[in-house]
Coordinates of C-alpha atoms in Angstrom, one line a residue:
Chain A
M287 CA -69.9 135.0 62.9
S288 CA -69.3 138.1 60.9
L289 CA -70.0 138.4 57.3
D290 CA -68.6 140.7 54.5
T291 CA -70.7 141.7 51.6
V292 CA -68.9 141.3 48.4
S293 CA -71.6 142.6 46.1
T294 CA -75.4 143.1 45.8
N295 CA -77.4 143.5 42.7
R296 CA -81.1 144.1 42.4
S297 CA -82.6 141.3 40.2
H298 CA -86.1 139.9 39.5
G299 CA -87.6 141.8 42.4
G300 CA -85.1 140.8 45.0
T301 CA -81.4 141.1 45.9
Q302 CA -78.7 138.9 44.6
G303 CA -75.8 139.1 47.1
V304 CA -72.4 137.6 47.4
Y305 CA -70.9 137.2 50.8
R306 CA -67.5 136.2 52.3
H307 CA -66.6 135.0 55.8
A308 CA -63.9 133.2 57.7
S309 CA -65.0 129.6 58.1
S310 CA -64.0 127.7 61.2
A311 CA -65.0 124.4 59.5
T312 CA -62.6 124.8 56.6
G313 CA -60.1 127.2 58.2
T314 CA -60.3 129.4 55.1
E315 CA -62.3 132.2 53.8
M316 CA -65.5 131.0 52.1
T317 CA -67.7 132.8 49.6
F318 CA -71.4 132.1 48.9
A319 CA -74.3 133.7 47.1
V320 CA -77.8 134.4 48.5
F321 CA -80.9 135.6 46.6
V322 CA -83.5 137.2 48.8
P323 CA -86.8 138.1 47.2
D324 CA -88.5 141.2 48.4
H325 CA -90.7 140.5 51.4
A326 CA -92.8 142.1 54.1
P327 CA -90.8 143.6 57.0
G328 CA -90.2 140.9 59.6
A329 CA -91.2 138.1 57.3
K330 CA -89.1 134.9 57.4
L331 CA -88.8 133.1 54.1
P332 CA -88.1 129.4 53.4
V333 CA -84.7 128.4 52.1
L334 CA -83.5 126.4 49.1
W335 CA -79.9 125.2 49.1
Y336 CA -78.3 124.7 45.7
L337 CA -75.0 122.7 45.8
S338 CA -72.9 123.1 42.7
G339 CA -70.9 120.6 40.7
L340 CA -67.3 119.9 39.9
T341 CA -65.2 123.0 39.0
C342 CA -67.9 125.4 40.1
T343 CA -67.9 128.2 42.6
H344 CA -71.0 130.0 44.0
A345 CA -71.0 132.1 40.8
N346 CA -71.9 129.5 38.1
V347 CA -75.5 129.0 39.1
M348 CA -75.8 132.6 40.1
E349 CA -75.0 133.7 36.5
K350 CA -76.5 130.8 34.5
G351 CA -79.0 129.0 36.8
E352 CA -82.1 131.2 36.0
Y353 CA -83.6 130.6 39.5
R354 CA -84.4 134.2 40.5
S355 CA -87.6 134.6 38.7
A356 CA -89.1 131.4 40.2
C357 CA -87.6 132.1 43.7
A358 CA -89.1 135.6 43.6
E359 CA -92.5 134.3 42.5
H360 CA -92.6 131.7 45.3
G361 CA -90.8 133.8 48.0
I362 CA -87.9 131.5 48.4
I363 CA -84.3 132.4 49.5
L364 CA -81.7 130.5 47.5
I365 CA -78.3 129.9 48.9
A366 CA -75.4 128.8 46.6
P367 CA -72.2 127.8 48.5
D368 CA -68.8 127.2 47.0
T369 CA -67.7 123.6 46.2
S370 CA -64.4 123.4 48.2
P371 CA -62.2 125.4 50.4
R372 CA -59.8 127.7 48.5
G373 CA -56.6 129.6 49.1
E374 CA -52.9 129.2 49.0
T375 CA -52.8 126.9 52.0
V376 CA -55.4 124.5 50.5
P377 CA -53.9 121.4 48.9
D378 CA -55.1 120.5 45.4
D379 CA -55.1 117.4 43.3
A380 CA -51.5 116.3 42.9
E381 CA -51.8 116.6 39.1
G382 CA -54.1 119.6 39.1
A383 CA -57.1 117.5 37.8
W384 CA -60.5 119.2 38.0
D385 CA -62.2 116.2 39.6
F386 CA -60.4 116.3 42.9
G387 CA -59.2 119.0 45.3
L388 CA -60.1 122.6 44.5
G389 CA -63.7 122.9 43.2
A390 CA -64.3 119.3 44.0
G391 CA -64.9 119.0 47.8
F392 CA -67.6 116.3 47.3
Y393 CA -69.4 117.6 50.4
V394 CA -67.4 115.3 52.7
D395 CA -65.3 115.8 55.9
A396 CA -61.9 114.5 54.7
T397 CA -59.9 112.3 57.1
E398 CA -56.8 111.7 55.0
A399 CA -53.8 114.0 55.1
P400 CA -53.2 116.6 53.7
F401 CA -56.9 117.2 52.9
S402 CA -58.3 116.7 56.4
T403 CA -57.2 120.1 57.5
H404 CA -59.4 122.2 55.1
Y405 CA -61.7 119.8 53.2
R406 CA -64.5 119.8 55.7
M407 CA -67.4 120.7 53.4
R408 CA -69.8 118.4 55.2
S409 CA -69.4 120.3 58.5
Y410 CA -69.4 123.5 56.5
I411 CA -72.7 122.9 54.7
E412 CA -74.5 120.9 57.5
L413 CA -73.5 123.0 60.5
E414 CA -71.6 126.2 60.1
L415 CA -73.2 127.8 57.1
P416 CA -76.8 127.2 58.2
A417 CA -76.0 128.9 61.5
L418 CA -74.5 131.8 59.7
I419 CA -77.4 132.1 57.3
A420 CA -79.9 131.9 60.2
A421 CA -78.0 134.8 62.0
H422 CA -77.8 137.1 59.0
F423 CA -80.8 136.5 56.6
P424 CA -84.6 136.6 57.0
V425 CA -84.9 132.8 56.9
D426 CA -87.3 130.3 58.4
M427 CA -85.0 127.4 59.1
A428 CA -87.9 125.2 59.8
R429 CA -88.6 125.3 56.1
Q430 CA -85.5 124.2 54.2
G431 CA -85.2 122.4 50.9
I432 CA -82.0 121.3 49.1
T433 CA -81.0 120.6 45.5
G434 CA -77.8 120.5 43.5
H435 CA -76.1 119.5 40.2
S436 CA -73.9 116.5 39.5
M437 CA -71.4 116.4 42.5
G438 CA -73.8 118.9 44.1
G439 CA -76.7 116.6 43.4
H440 CA -74.8 113.9 45.3
G441 CA -74.3 116.5 48.1
A442 CA -78.0 117.3 48.2
L443 CA -79.2 113.7 48.2
T444 CA -76.7 112.5 50.8
I445 CA -77.0 115.5 53.1
A446 CA -80.8 115.2 53.0
L447 CA -80.8 111.5 53.6
R448 CA -78.5 111.9 56.6
N449 CA -80.7 114.8 57.9
P450 CA -84.3 114.1 56.9
E451 CA -85.7 116.1 59.8
R452 CA -84.0 119.2 58.4
F453 CA -85.3 119.2 54.8
R454 CA -88.9 119.2 53.7
S455 CA -87.9 118.9 50.0
V456 CA -85.1 117.3 48.1
S457 CA -84.3 117.4 44.4
A458 CA -81.3 117.0 42.1
F459 CA -80.1 117.8 38.6
A460 CA -78.0 115.0 37.0
P461 CA -76.7 113.8 40.4
I462 CA -73.8 111.5 41.0
V463 CA -76.0 108.8 42.7
S464 CA -73.3 106.4 43.9
P465 CA -69.7 107.4 44.4
F466 CA -69.0 103.8 45.2
N467 CA -69.7 103.0 41.6
C468 CA -68.1 105.7 39.5
P469 CA -64.6 106.9 38.8
W470 CA -65.2 110.4 40.1
G471 CA -66.5 109.1 43.4
E472 CA -63.9 106.4 43.8
K473 CA -61.1 108.9 43.2
A474 CA -62.6 111.5 45.5
L475 CA -63.6 109.3 48.4
T476 CA -60.3 107.4 48.3
G477 CA -58.4 110.7 48.4
Y478 CA -60.5 112.3 51.1
L479 CA -61.5 109.2 53.2
G480 CA -59.0 106.5 52.4
A481 CA -59.3 103.1 50.7
D482 CA -61.5 101.5 53.4
R483 CA -64.9 101.8 51.9
T484 CA -66.8 101.3 55.2
A485 CA -66.1 105.0 55.7
W486 CA -67.8 105.9 52.4
A487 CA -71.3 104.6 53.2
S488 CA -72.6 107.8 54.5
Y489 CA -71.5 109.6 51.3
D490 CA -73.4 107.4 48.8
A491 CA -77.1 108.1 48.2
C492 CA -77.8 104.6 47.0
A493 CA -76.1 103.1 50.0
L494 CA -77.9 105.4 52.4
I495 CA -81.2 104.4 50.9
A496 CA -80.3 100.7 51.0
N497 CA -79.3 101.1 54.6
G498 CA -82.6 102.5 55.6
A499 CA -82.5 106.3 55.2
R500 CA -85.7 107.7 53.9
L501 CA -87.2 110.9 52.5
P502 CA -90.8 111.8 51.9
D503 CA -90.0 112.0 48.2
L504 CA -87.4 113.3 45.8
L505 CA -87.2 114.7 42.3
V506 CA -84.4 114.0 39.9
D507 CA -84.0 115.3 36.3
Q508 CA -81.3 113.8 34.2
G509 CA -80.5 114.6 30.6
E510 CA -80.4 111.6 28.3
A511 CA -77.6 113.3 26.1
D512 CA -75.5 113.9 29.2
S513 CA -72.0 112.6 28.3
F514 CA -71.4 111.6 31.9
L515 CA -74.5 109.6 32.3
E516 CA -73.2 106.1 31.5
A517 CA -69.8 106.2 33.2
Q518 CA -70.3 108.5 36.2
L519 CA -73.9 109.4 37.0
K520 CA -75.7 106.0 36.5
T521 CA -79.2 107.3 37.3
H522 CA -80.5 103.7 37.0
L523 CA -78.7 102.8 40.3
L524 CA -80.8 105.4 42.2
R525 CA -84.0 104.2 40.5
D526 CA -83.1 100.6 41.5
A527 CA -82.3 101.6 45.0
C528 CA -85.5 103.5 45.4
T529 CA -87.6 100.7 44.0
V530 CA -86.0 98.1 46.2
A531 CA -86.4 100.3 49.3
N532 CA -89.8 101.6 48.5
Q533 CA -88.4 105.2 48.6
P534 CA -90.8 107.4 46.7
A535 CA -89.0 109.1 43.9
T536 CA -89.7 111.0 40.7
I537 CA -86.8 110.3 38.4
R538 CA -87.1 111.8 34.9
L539 CA -84.9 111.3 31.9
Q540 CA -85.0 114.4 29.6
P541 CA -84.3 113.6 25.9
G542 CA -81.7 115.6 24.2
Y543 CA -80.4 117.5 27.3
D544 CA -76.8 117.4 28.3
H545 CA -74.9 118.1 31.6
S546 CA -74.6 121.9 31.2
Y547 CA -76.5 124.9 32.7
Y548 CA -78.5 124.9 29.5
F549 CA -80.1 121.8 31.0
I550 CA -80.2 123.0 34.6
S551 CA -81.8 126.4 33.7
T552 CA -84.4 124.6 31.6
F553 CA -85.8 122.7 34.6
M554 CA -84.9 125.1 37.4
A555 CA -88.3 126.8 37.6
E556 CA -90.0 123.4 37.9
H557 CA -87.7 122.4 40.7
V558 CA -88.2 125.6 42.5
R559 CA -92.0 125.2 42.2
W560 CA -91.6 121.6 43.4
H561 CA -89.8 122.8 46.5
A562 CA -92.2 125.7 47.0
E563 CA -95.1 123.2 47.2
R564 CA -93.4 121.4 50.0
L565 CA -91.9 124.4 51.9
Chain B
M276 CA -72.1 131.7 2.6
S277 CA -71.0 128.7 4.6
L278 CA -71.4 128.4 8.3
D279 CA -69.5 126.3 10.9
T280 CA -71.3 125.0 14.0
V281 CA -69.3 125.7 17.1
S282 CA -71.7 124.1 19.5
T283 CA -75.3 123.2 20.1
N284 CA -77.1 122.6 23.4
R285 CA -80.6 121.6 24.0
S286 CA -82.3 124.2 26.3
H287 CA -85.8 125.3 27.2
G288 CA -87.4 123.2 24.5
G289 CA -85.1 124.4 21.7
T290 CA -81.6 124.5 20.5
Q291 CA -79.0 127.1 21.6
G292 CA -76.3 127.1 18.9
V293 CA -73.1 129.0 18.3
Y294 CA -71.9 129.5 14.8
R295 CA -68.8 130.9 13.0
H296 CA -68.3 132.2 9.5
A297 CA -65.9 134.1 7.3
S298 CA -67.4 137.6 7.1
S299 CA -66.9 139.6 4.0
A300 CA -68.1 142.8 5.7
T301 CA -65.4 142.7 8.4
G302 CA -62.8 140.6 6.7
T303 CA -62.6 138.4 9.7
E304 CA -64.2 135.3 11.2
M305 CA -67.3 136.2 13.1
T306 CA -69.1 134.2 15.8
F307 CA -72.7 134.5 16.7
A308 CA -75.4 132.7 18.8
V309 CA -78.8 131.6 17.7
F310 CA -81.6 130.1 19.8
V311 CA -84.2 128.2 17.8
P312 CA -87.3 126.9 19.6
D313 CA -88.8 123.6 18.6
H314 CA -91.2 124.2 15.8
A315 CA -93.3 122.3 13.2
P316 CA -91.4 121.0 10.2
G317 CA -91.3 123.7 7.5
A318 CA -92.4 126.4 9.9
K319 CA -90.7 129.8 9.6
L320 CA -90.3 131.7 12.9
P321 CA -90.0 135.4 13.6
V322 CA -86.6 136.8 14.6
L323 CA -85.4 138.9 17.5
W324 CA -82.0 140.5 17.2
Y325 CA -80.1 141.1 20.5
L326 CA -77.1 143.5 20.2
S327 CA -74.7 143.4 23.1
G328 CA -72.9 146.1 24.9
L329 CA -69.3 147.1 25.4
T330 CA -66.8 144.3 26.2
C331 CA -69.4 141.6 25.3
T332 CA -69.2 138.8 22.8
H333 CA -72.2 136.6 21.6
A334 CA -71.7 134.6 24.8
N335 CA -72.7 137.1 27.6
V336 CA -76.4 137.2 26.8
M337 CA -76.4 133.6 25.9
E338 CA -75.2 132.7 29.3
K339 CA -76.9 135.3 31.5
G340 CA -79.7 136.8 29.5
E341 CA -82.5 134.4 30.5
Y342 CA -84.3 134.7 27.1
R343 CA -84.8 131.1 26.1
S344 CA -87.8 130.4 28.2
A345 CA -89.7 133.4 26.8
C346 CA -88.5 132.8 23.2
A347 CA -89.6 129.1 23.4
E348 CA -93.0 130.2 24.8
H349 CA -93.5 132.7 22.0
G350 CA -91.8 130.8 19.2
I351 CA -89.2 133.4 18.5
I352 CA -85.6 132.9 17.2
L353 CA -83.1 135.0 19.0
I354 CA -79.8 136.0 17.3
A355 CA -76.9 137.4 19.3
P356 CA -74.0 138.7 17.2
D357 CA -70.6 139.7 18.5
T358 CA -69.8 143.4 19.2
S359 CA -66.8 143.9 16.9
P360 CA -64.5 142.1 14.5
R361 CA -61.8 140.1 16.3
G362 CA -58.4 138.6 15.4
E363 CA -54.8 139.4 15.2
T364 CA -55.2 141.6 12.2
V365 CA -57.8 143.8 13.9
P366 CA -56.6 147.0 15.4
D367 CA -57.6 147.8 19.0
D368 CA -57.7 150.9 21.1
A369 CA -54.3 152.4 21.3
E370 CA -54.2 152.0 25.0
G371 CA -56.2 148.8 25.2
A372 CA -59.2 150.6 26.7
W373 CA -62.5 148.6 26.8
D374 CA -64.7 151.4 25.4
F375 CA -63.1 151.4 21.9
G376 CA -61.8 148.8 19.4
L377 CA -62.3 145.2 20.3
G378 CA -65.6 144.5 21.9
A379 CA -66.7 148.1 21.1
G380 CA -67.6 148.3 17.4
F381 CA -70.6 150.6 18.1
Y382 CA -72.4 149.2 15.1
V383 CA -70.9 151.7 12.7
D384 CA -69.0 151.3 9.4
A385 CA -65.7 153.0 10.2
T386 CA -64.2 155.4 7.7
E387 CA -61.0 156.3 9.6
A388 CA -57.8 154.4 9.3
P389 CA -56.8 151.9 10.6
F390 CA -60.3 150.9 11.6
S391 CA -62.1 151.2 8.3
T392 CA -60.7 147.9 7.1
H393 CA -62.4 145.6 9.6
Y394 CA -64.8 147.7 11.7
R395 CA -67.8 147.5 9.5
M396 CA -70.4 146.3 12.0
R397 CA -73.2 148.3 10.4
S398 CA -72.8 146.5 7.1
Y399 CA -72.4 143.2 9.0
I400 CA -75.5 143.5 11.1
E401 CA -77.7 145.3 8.5
L402 CA -76.7 143.4 5.4
E403 CA -74.4 140.4 5.7
L404 CA -75.7 138.6 8.8
P405 CA -79.4 138.8 7.8
A406 CA -78.7 137.2 4.5
L407 CA -76.7 134.4 6.2
I408 CA -79.4 133.9 8.8
A409 CA -82.1 133.7 6.1
A410 CA -80.1 131.1 4.2
H411 CA -79.4 128.8 7.2
F412 CA -82.2 129.1 9.8
P413 CA -86.0 128.6 9.7
V414 CA -86.7 132.3 9.8
D415 CA -89.5 134.5 8.5
M416 CA -87.5 137.7 7.7
A417 CA -90.8 139.6 7.2
R418 CA -91.1 139.4 11.0
Q419 CA -88.1 140.9 12.6
G420 CA -87.6 142.7 15.9
I421 CA -84.5 144.2 17.5
T422 CA -83.3 144.9 20.9
G423 CA -80.0 145.4 22.7
H424 CA -78.1 146.6 25.8
S425 CA -76.1 149.8 26.3
M426 CA -74.0 150.1 23.2
G427 CA -76.2 147.4 21.8
G428 CA -79.3 149.4 22.7
H429 CA -77.8 152.3 20.7
G430 CA -77.3 149.8 17.9
A431 CA -80.8 148.5 18.1
L432 CA -82.4 152.0 18.1
T433 CA -80.2 153.4 15.3
I434 CA -80.5 150.4 13.0
A435 CA -84.2 150.3 13.4
L436 CA -84.6 154.0 12.9
R437 CA -82.6 153.8 9.7
N438 CA -84.5 150.7 8.6
P439 CA -88.1 151.0 9.9
E440 CA -89.5 148.9 7.1
R441 CA -87.4 145.9 8.3
F442 CA -88.4 145.9 12.0
R443 CA -91.9 145.4 13.4
S444 CA -90.7 145.9 17.0
V445 CA -87.8 147.8 18.7
S446 CA -86.7 147.8 22.3
A447 CA -83.6 148.5 24.3
F448 CA -82.1 147.9 27.8
A449 CA -80.2 150.9 29.2
P450 CA -79.3 152.2 25.7
I451 CA -76.7 154.8 24.9
V452 CA -79.3 157.2 23.4
S453 CA -77.0 159.9 22.0
P454 CA -73.4 159.2 21.2
F455 CA -73.2 163.0 20.3
N456 CA -73.7 163.7 24.0
C457 CA -71.6 161.2 26.0
P458 CA -67.9 160.3 26.4
W459 CA -68.3 156.8 25.1
G460 CA -70.0 158.0 22.0
E461 CA -67.7 160.9 21.3
K462 CA -64.6 158.7 21.7
A463 CA -66.0 155.9 19.5
L464 CA -67.5 158.1 16.7
T465 CA -64.4 160.3 16.6
G466 CA -62.2 157.2 16.3
Y467 CA -64.3 155.4 13.7
L468 CA -65.7 158.3 11.7
G469 CA -63.5 161.3 12.4
A470 CA -64.0 164.6 14.1
D471 CA -66.6 165.9 11.6
R472 CA -69.8 165.4 13.4
T473 CA -72.0 165.6 10.3
A474 CA -70.9 162.0 9.6
W475 CA -72.2 161.0 13.0
A476 CA -75.9 161.9 12.6
S477 CA -77.0 158.5 11.3
Y478 CA -75.5 156.9 14.4
D479 CA -77.4 158.8 17.0
A480 CA -80.9 157.7 18.0
C481 CA -81.9 161.2 19.2
A482 CA -80.6 162.9 16.1
L483 CA -82.3 160.4 13.8
I484 CA -85.6 161.1 15.6
A485 CA -85.1 164.8 15.5
N486 CA -84.3 164.5 11.8
G487 CA -87.6 162.7 11.0
A488 CA -87.0 159.0 11.4
R489 CA -90.0 157.2 13.0
L490 CA -90.9 153.9 14.5
P491 CA -94.4 152.6 15.3
D492 CA -93.4 152.6 19.0
L493 CA -90.4 151.5 21.1
L494 CA -89.8 150.2 24.6
V495 CA -86.9 151.1 26.8
D496 CA -86.1 149.9 30.3
Q497 CA -83.4 151.8 32.3
G498 CA -82.2 151.0 35.8
E499 CA -82.2 154.0 38.1
A500 CA -79.2 152.7 40.0
D501 CA -77.2 152.3 36.8
S502 CA -73.8 153.9 37.4
F503 CA -73.6 155.0 33.8
L504 CA -77.0 156.7 33.6
E505 CA -75.9 160.2 34.3
A506 CA -72.7 160.5 32.4
Q507 CA -73.2 158.1 29.4
L508 CA -76.8 156.9 28.9
K509 CA -78.8 160.0 29.5
T510 CA -82.2 158.4 29.0
H511 CA -83.9 161.8 29.4
L512 CA -82.5 162.9 26.0
L513 CA -84.4 160.1 24.3
R514 CA -87.5 161.0 26.2
D515 CA -87.2 164.6 25.2
A516 CA -86.5 163.7 21.6
C517 CA -89.5 161.4 21.4
T518 CA -91.7 164.1 23.0
V519 CA -90.7 166.8 20.7
A520 CA -91.1 164.6 17.6
N521 CA -94.3 162.8 18.7
Q522 CA -92.4 159.5 18.5
P523 CA -94.5 157.0 20.5
A524 CA -92.2 155.5 23.2
T525 CA -92.6 153.6 26.5
I526 CA -89.5 154.6 28.5
R527 CA -89.4 153.1 32.0
L528 CA -87.1 153.8 34.9
Q529 CA -86.6 150.8 37.1
P530 CA -85.8 151.7 40.7
G531 CA -82.8 149.9 42.2
Y532 CA -81.6 148.2 39.0
D533 CA -78.0 148.6 37.7
H534 CA -76.4 148.1 34.3
S535 CA -75.7 144.4 34.6
Y536 CA -77.3 141.2 33.3
Y537 CA -79.1 141.0 36.7
F538 CA -81.1 143.9 35.3
I539 CA -81.4 142.7 31.7
S540 CA -82.5 139.2 32.7
T541 CA -85.2 140.7 35.0
F542 CA -86.9 142.4 32.2
M543 CA -86.0 140.1 29.3
A544 CA -89.2 138.1 29.4
E545 CA -91.3 141.3 29.2
H546 CA -89.3 142.5 26.2
V547 CA -89.6 139.2 24.4
R548 CA -93.4 139.3 25.0
W549 CA -93.5 142.9 23.8
H550 CA -91.8 141.9 20.6
A551 CA -93.9 138.7 20.3
E552 CA -97.1 140.8 20.3
R553 CA -95.8 142.8 17.4
L554 CA -94.2 140.0 15.4

């Protein structure tokens, strides 16, 4: 499991790096970003995963997320993977839409041709990348948290709900809470997994909670002025699912905030602190 | 003096806006960014100008500068202008280089053809834009500070040194301290002002200080790993000029930091606080 360093920049008392490797999960090269705060020699730091939303690469949150100050303060390593396999061999949406295919892997292992060859983001994030991170960075993998934005909030919630033993802390910014119940999710899961919805249940945070998955607690921030709230994000479905299932959850609606990194960056420091308290 | 709103986003307890107007100084449309923290009705807030570096527009610092949290905390309005006139009628570097012409106005009023028609960034920043800002935003123009990065650090220092009565606080990130003494400066000032260097003296921070201009104090941060430090930025010339002239100055070299926004964003909160204490 070798790793190429694309770039490193000193920032906020740490090192912001970008790395590339040949992924066996996706059969492509994959790029990801890691911020490592300065630390004592030999120290192992807790890890916070940040999964990005539709159209994003590793770079969006790295440039606009404003996480480094808080991560340096709390001594947390932040990892930002890409959102899909990429490359000339990787099939995209038939019409080039931005909500499926490249930049829109939805953190699933696709079973439908032609996507099943490369679109294996679940295996990549759950299995391959953690092993690579553990081998190359000063991480304490017994202390992991996960967060994400929009499609990446869906990724964070579903990956944590399927692997509660791995994550001590879970949060999300404006997550897609139920792919079963929104156009983005229906399109993506139909395309990657087929029309039979029984295969979708492990990729829907509300369904996972309804089916018994549990986390110690979770934090969600959602902008009330988010133009995707009503049709796609439907935060109330998560609130209802948590209430019915007695899943502890702090779900906050933030007046005036939209879906952009202007929103994410505003609440990033609070989320990092929330994870730090649990890591 | 009308103003079009390009966009507004709620962020960090304030409003990040982008605005466009027809500039009489440059004879073009100009775009700029303004962050306004929430404030009491009728309140007038102090202003911090941020002048950007080569190749930048208003957007770079807006996306990567990490100033909003600190500006909201201290109740400061931050204004980020563009770095040159733009448009089809605006001449660029003859070879399309990034260090002259578009994105490289150097905050001068050009006197050389064909640049003298539109490249009037000194008048734009010193005269036109302040009047526009005063007319449209809740600002207290008796409390202004100025900062900037690289070419914009040059702009901040020289504009403040020429207008000490206007600015209560001055700082810079990795500024070009002496266009007389670096290839970027020599190319730009020759192109905009002609080969006669007597016309350059009001656009060189070190020369202005040597010629008697004074500020109460100034703050400069410079990354030691900045690849432009030795050939272009030459921070030591500013240190020497300040020492010789008894100009109070806090000039800090930051080990490991480069010329990027990873550097700027690291020290942004400290600069905003430094300005807040003086505004």
